[in-house]
Tab-separated table of C-alpha atoms in Angstrom:
chain	number	residue	atom	x	y	z
A	12	UNK	CA	27.365	143.572	29.151
A	13	UNK	CA	25.038	142.064	32.269
A	14	UNK	CA	26.993	139.860	34.118
A	15	UNK	CA	25.415	136.929	36.954
A	16	UNK	CA	28.211	135.179	38.813
A	17	UNK	CA	27.817	131.733	39.756
A	18	UNK	CA	29.572	128.558	41.192
A	19	UNK	CA	28.462	125.489	39.488
A	20	UNK	CA	29.448	122.262	40.966
A	21	UNK	CA	30.252	119.071	38.692
A	22	UNK	CA	30.990	115.670	40.974
A	23	UNK	CA	31.069	118.133	44.128
A	24	UNK	CA	34.152	119.821	41.852
A	25	UNK	CA	33.830	124.360	41.471
A	26	UNK	CA	33.577	125.514	38.539
A	27	UNK	CA	33.635	129.615	38.594
A	28	UNK	CA	30.565	130.753	36.186
A	29	UNK	CA	29.450	133.594	34.797
A	30	UNK	CA	26.540	133.884	33.149
A	31	UNK	CA	26.437	137.213	30.378
A	32	UNK	CA	22.253	138.027	30.616
A	33	UNK	CA	22.702	139.961	26.631
A	34	UNK	CA	24.175	137.358	24.740
A	35	UNK	CA	22.317	134.367	27.019
A	36	UNK	CA	24.920	132.269	27.462
A	37	UNK	CA	27.104	130.965	30.301
A	38	UNK	CA	31.165	131.601	30.386
A	39	UNK	CA	33.130	128.848	32.469
A	40	UNK	CA	36.893	129.510	33.385
A	41	UNK	CA	38.935	127.061	31.629
A	42	UNK	CA	41.453	126.295	34.196
A	43	UNK	CA	38.614	124.899	37.155
A	44	UNK	CA	37.192	122.995	33.586
A	45	UNK	CA	40.796	121.280	33.476
A	46	UNK	CA	41.109	120.923	37.013
A	47	UNK	CA	38.719	118.268	37.221
A	48	UNK	CA	38.902	116.552	33.445
A	49	UNK	CA	42.758	116.513	34.132
A	50	UNK	CA	42.966	116.059	38.124
A	51	UNK	CA	46.530	118.146	37.210
A	52	UNK	CA	47.868	119.374	40.484
A	53	UNK	CA	48.838	122.242	38.093
A	54	UNK	CA	45.689	123.364	35.374
A	55	UNK	CA	47.335	126.201	35.292
A	56	UNK	CA	50.025	125.434	33.890
A	57	UNK	CA	48.894	122.283	31.855
A	58	UNK	CA	46.386	125.410	30.018
A	59	UNK	CA	49.605	127.478	29.586
A	60	UNK	CA	51.004	124.639	27.252
A	61	UNK	CA	47.478	122.998	25.689
A	62	UNK	CA	46.570	127.102	24.678
A	63	UNK	CA	50.890	127.454	23.439
A	64	UNK	CA	49.591	123.760	21.266
A	65	UNK	CA	46.433	125.144	19.854
A	66	UNK	CA	48.629	127.626	19.350
A	67	UNK	CA	51.361	125.537	16.949
A	68	UNK	CA	48.966	123.769	15.367
A	69	UNK	CA	46.634	126.992	13.777
A	70	UNK	CA	43.725	126.640	15.741
A	71	UNK	CA	40.673	128.587	15.650
A	72	UNK	CA	39.879	127.752	19.387
A	73	UNK	CA	42.191	129.741	21.207
A	74	UNK	CA	42.463	133.408	20.236
A	75	UNK	CA	38.768	133.557	20.287
A	76	UNK	CA	38.405	132.278	24.142
A	77	UNK	CA	37.939	135.962	26.245
A	78	UNK	CA	38.674	136.734	29.526
A	79	UNK	CA	37.061	137.947	32.879
A	80	UNK	CA	36.670	138.535	36.040
A	81	UNK	CA	35.836	136.123	38.412
A	82	UNK	CA	36.544	135.743	41.999
A	83	UNK	CA	39.585	134.135	43.882
A	84	UNK	CA	39.849	132.301	47.156
A	85	UNK	CA	41.195	136.159	48.340
A	86	UNK	CA	37.715	137.705	47.477
A	87	UNK	CA	39.848	139.329	44.850
A	88	UNK	CA	38.455	139.217	41.024
A	89	UNK	CA	41.087	138.922	38.325
A	90	UNK	CA	41.029	138.169	34.700
A	91	UNK	CA	40.513	134.708	33.987
A	92	UNK	CA	40.595	132.661	30.499
A	93	UNK	CA	36.588	131.765	29.988
A	94	UNK	CA	34.698	129.874	27.489
A	95	UNK	CA	31.394	129.133	26.342
A	96	UNK	CA	29.769	126.446	26.237
A	97	UNK	CA	29.894	125.934	22.340
A	98	UNK	CA	33.667	126.281	22.990
A	99	UNK	CA	34.125	123.969	26.006
A	100	UNK	CA	33.126	121.172	24.224
A	101	UNK	CA	35.807	121.661	20.989
A	102	UNK	CA	38.351	122.768	24.301
A	103	UNK	CA	37.575	118.928	25.564
A	104	UNK	CA	38.492	117.006	22.810
A	105	UNK	CA	42.181	118.103	22.846
A	106	UNK	CA	42.184	117.119	26.740
A	107	UNK	CA	41.951	113.580	27.344
A	108	UNK	CA	39.859	112.308	30.153
A	109	UNK	CA	37.072	109.522	30.695
A	110	UNK	CA	35.345	112.362	32.197
A	111	UNK	CA	34.580	114.500	28.838
A	112	UNK	CA	32.044	112.111	28.096
A	113	UNK	CA	30.052	112.914	31.638
A	114	UNK	CA	30.972	116.559	31.021
A	115	UNK	CA	29.440	117.438	28.074
A	116	UNK	CA	26.285	115.831	29.413
A	117	UNK	CA	26.513	118.288	32.455
A	118	UNK	CA	27.131	121.413	30.042
A	119	UNK	CA	23.758	120.214	27.752
A	120	UNK	CA	22.085	120.463	31.831
A	121	UNK	CA	23.325	123.604	33.079
A	122	UNK	CA	22.103	125.022	30.008
A	123	UNK	CA	18.864	123.678	29.763
A	124	UNK	CA	18.427	124.516	33.553
A	125	UNK	CA	19.155	127.997	33.095
A	126	UNK	CA	16.504	128.409	30.470
A	127	UNK	CA	14.623	126.514	32.886
A	128	UNK	CA	15.645	129.432	35.826
A	129	UNK	CA	15.044	132.476	33.234
A	130	UNK	CA	11.363	131.354	33.302
A	131	UNK	CA	11.020	130.919	36.945
A	132	UNK	CA	13.110	132.115	39.311
A	133	UNK	CA	11.405	129.852	41.971
A	134	UNK	CA	14.200	126.993	40.830
A	135	UNK	CA	17.860	128.639	41.450
A	136	UNK	CA	16.889	128.506	45.515
A	137	UNK	CA	15.396	125.152	45.065
A	138	UNK	CA	18.168	123.661	43.125
A	139	UNK	CA	20.619	125.039	45.539
A	140	UNK	CA	18.481	123.765	48.889
A	141	UNK	CA	18.583	120.214	47.174
A	142	UNK	CA	22.598	120.852	45.807
A	143	UNK	CA	23.534	121.181	50.124
A	144	UNK	CA	21.228	118.591	51.326
A	145	UNK	CA	22.716	116.174	48.742
A	146	UNK	CA	25.989	116.988	50.250
A	147	UNK	CA	24.373	116.865	53.715
A	148	UNK	CA	23.754	119.380	55.319
A	149	UNK	CA	20.796	119.582	57.731
A	150	UNK	CA	17.527	121.197	56.793
A	151	UNK	CA	17.862	123.966	59.368
A	152	UNK	CA	21.394	125.254	58.124
A	153	UNK	CA	20.171	124.736	55.080
A	154	UNK	CA	17.664	127.610	55.229
A	155	UNK	CA	19.902	129.855	57.355
A	156	UNK	CA	22.693	129.503	54.454
A	157	UNK	CA	19.895	129.986	51.414
A	158	UNK	CA	18.253	133.205	53.989
A	159	UNK	CA	22.509	134.396	54.002
A	160	UNK	CA	22.941	134.899	50.485
A	161	UNK	CA	19.410	136.681	49.694
A	162	UNK	CA	21.169	139.855	52.808
A	163	UNK	CA	24.312	139.702	50.398
A	164	UNK	CA	23.103	139.688	47.840
A	165	UNK	CA	20.950	142.544	48.775
A	166	UNK	CA	24.073	144.598	50.783
A	167	UNK	CA	26.336	144.014	47.420
A	168	UNK	CA	23.462	145.997	45.499
A	169	UNK	CA	22.775	148.376	47.818
A	170	UNK	CA	26.898	149.470	47.583
A	171	UNK	CA	26.535	149.201	43.740
A	172	UNK	CA	23.186	151.574	44.103
A	173	UNK	CA	26.104	154.529	46.543
A	174	UNK	CA	28.937	154.299	44.238
A	175	UNK	CA	31.089	151.354	45.057
A	176	UNK	CA	32.363	149.479	42.126
A	177	UNK	CA	35.838	147.933	41.895
A	178	UNK	CA	35.761	144.335	43.192
A	179	UNK	CA	38.612	145.080	45.354
A	180	UNK	CA	36.219	147.934	47.470
A	181	UNK	CA	33.880	145.299	47.682
A	182	UNK	CA	36.627	142.715	49.717
A	183	UNK	CA	37.673	145.789	51.688
A	184	UNK	CA	34.169	146.251	53.147
A	185	UNK	CA	33.281	142.072	53.644
A	186	UNK	CA	36.307	142.459	55.804
A	187	UNK	CA	35.761	144.992	58.087
A	188	UNK	CA	32.663	144.178	58.639
A	189	UNK	CA	33.887	140.644	59.265
A	190	UNK	CA	36.458	141.985	61.636
A	191	UNK	CA	34.246	143.601	63.646
A	192	UNK	CA	31.699	141.591	63.586
A	193	UNK	CA	34.621	137.954	64.564
A	194	UNK	CA	37.860	139.991	65.256
A	195	UNK	CA	39.156	138.081	61.893
A	196	UNK	CA	38.891	138.624	58.115
A	197	UNK	CA	37.828	136.188	56.063
A	198	UNK	CA	40.972	135.106	55.478
A	199	UNK	CA	41.783	134.877	59.015
A	200	UNK	CA	39.173	132.990	59.652
A	201	UNK	CA	39.810	130.648	56.842
A	202	UNK	CA	42.679	129.681	58.326
A	203	UNK	CA	41.386	129.917	61.825
A	204	UNK	CA	39.114	126.458	60.341
A	205	UNK	CA	41.691	124.854	59.012
A	206	UNK	CA	40.380	125.782	55.278
A	207	UNK	CA	41.985	125.880	51.591
A	208	UNK	CA	42.373	129.858	50.526
A	209	UNK	CA	42.187	128.388	47.059
A	210	UNK	CA	39.586	125.784	47.310
A	211	UNK	CA	36.853	126.470	50.349
A	212	UNK	CA	34.164	128.945	50.848
A	213	UNK	CA	34.056	130.274	54.565
A	214	UNK	CA	30.480	130.561	54.727
A	215	UNK	CA	29.826	126.656	53.677
A	216	UNK	CA	32.101	126.172	56.559
A	217	UNK	CA	29.988	127.901	58.941
A	218	UNK	CA	28.099	126.809	61.914
A	219	UNK	CA	24.554	127.943	62.240
A	220	UNK	CA	25.527	130.569	65.070
A	221	UNK	CA	28.384	131.725	62.927
A	222	UNK	CA	26.020	132.371	60.250
A	223	UNK	CA	23.611	134.103	62.273
A	224	UNK	CA	25.734	136.196	63.594
A	225	UNK	CA	27.139	137.435	60.187
A	226	UNK	CA	23.393	137.499	58.424
A	227	UNK	CA	23.529	139.814	61.007
A	228	UNK	CA	26.337	142.358	60.363
A	229	UNK	CA	25.046	142.492	56.672
A	230	UNK	CA	21.707	143.125	57.707
A	231	UNK	CA	23.027	145.812	59.880
A	232	UNK	CA	25.464	147.051	57.451
A	233	UNK	CA	22.778	147.434	54.975
A	234	UNK	CA	20.021	149.163	56.617
A	235	UNK	CA	22.464	151.726	57.834
A	236	UNK	CA	24.106	152.132	54.231
A	237	UNK	CA	20.435	153.106	53.641
A	238	UNK	CA	19.357	155.372	56.982
A	239	UNK	CA	22.717	157.580	56.753
A	240	UNK	CA	22.288	157.454	52.698
A	241	UNK	CA	25.638	156.506	52.670
A	242	UNK	CA	27.431	157.655	49.313
A	243	UNK	CA	30.985	156.300	47.615
A	244	UNK	CA	33.473	153.811	49.492
A	245	UNK	CA	34.780	156.056	52.472
A	246	UNK	CA	30.678	156.888	53.903
A	247	UNK	CA	30.198	152.907	53.365
A	248	UNK	CA	33.322	151.974	54.931
A	249	UNK	CA	32.188	153.623	57.666
A	250	UNK	CA	28.299	152.024	57.383
A	251	UNK	CA	30.736	148.599	57.908
A	252	UNK	CA	32.370	149.133	60.449
A	253	UNK	CA	29.524	150.265	62.441
A	254	UNK	CA	27.240	147.597	61.446
A	255	UNK	CA	29.742	144.726	61.833
A	256	UNK	CA	30.004	146.576	65.503
A	257	UNK	CA	26.211	145.571	65.997
A	258	UNK	CA	26.730	141.664	65.154
A	259	UNK	CA	30.424	141.995	67.030
A	260	UNK	CA	28.108	142.989	70.697
A	261	UNK	CA	25.596	140.753	69.603
A	262	UNK	CA	28.287	137.915	69.591
A	263	UNK	CA	29.881	139.355	72.847
A	264	UNK	CA	26.915	139.055	75.381
A	265	UNK	CA	25.926	135.371	73.808
A	266	UNK	CA	29.042	134.659	74.584
A	267	UNK	CA	29.444	136.216	78.147
A	268	UNK	CA	26.008	135.104	79.044
A	269	UNK	CA	26.630	131.833	77.447
A	270	UNK	CA	29.932	130.523	78.382
A	271	UNK	CA	30.728	129.902	75.088
A	272	UNK	CA	32.968	131.352	71.854
A	273	UNK	CA	30.526	131.328	68.523
A	274	UNK	CA	33.415	131.378	66.526
A	275	UNK	CA	34.391	127.567	66.077
A	276	UNK	CA	37.052	125.588	64.442
A	277	UNK	CA	35.088	123.145	63.252
A	278	UNK	CA	34.744	122.827	59.224
A	279	UNK	CA	32.669	120.142	57.304
A	280	UNK	CA	35.770	118.843	55.334
A	281	UNK	CA	36.271	115.447	55.518
A	282	UNK	CA	33.237	115.040	58.198
A	283	UNK	CA	30.797	112.220	57.780
A	284	UNK	CA	27.103	112.990	56.542
A	285	UNK	CA	25.551	112.086	59.655
A	286	UNK	CA	28.059	114.562	61.611
A	287	UNK	CA	27.124	117.327	59.256
A	288	UNK	CA	23.993	117.585	59.775
A	289	UNK	CA	24.716	117.485	63.539
A	290	UNK	CA	27.156	120.278	63.139
A	291	UNK	CA	24.280	122.333	61.054
A	292	UNK	CA	22.115	122.098	63.667
A	293	UNK	CA	24.899	122.875	66.331
A	294	UNK	CA	24.632	119.375	68.147
A	295	UNK	CA	27.906	117.483	68.077
A	296	UNK	CA	28.369	113.773	68.034
């Protein structure tokens, strides 16, 4: 199956999603949906109990649901219970929630928008910009974030062509680029910024300069891997360390000359919209 990963938002809450190009349908993380609909602090436990109830009642719904590997906050991929749109609509009937009807409308819109994006890929980037704009980020920050996503996609595509297959290997390579660039792995960076490992996307909480050096590290890694024709994990690991080192050296040079650290503890959690825009442009309130 050809899967395209994505993060969908319902009322600013993240839902991990996969698009199956062969079947032409979305698959959604059931636990993520349940967390939103029930606001339960333990959505996994809620789902396990509901699944047991459905099986005991002889429901055909639960056995039809499958598992796909989805990325967790630690950057690793785990088998996750998923459901397609039709299955989710049926599952929602078993979950008492005032958000059920709005969520059904959201599912319909997600499916329609995907069809539009297949016809016109530029809509994907446009909608991404609109989403960040609605959340209060500055236009300058958004452009860097979107560009960073493109550079990241180019790097992971390069890794795939060069024999890096396992998601665990992707995570290790990414960690080494970050360590060489900032002196911290993504997990350590999240802790540095006071972010939650399971919920927060590190790059959504980076300032302009942090995004720029992240892009430099990943773009440098792509260039080095191509020029060396790096193959398999070990050779690409060397390229990742050296690509990150290029960005790390540039960061240290800027810090020496500016007298200010690039890495900052600032994040966009619980920050007023006006301040969020100012941080996105590198200005402080």
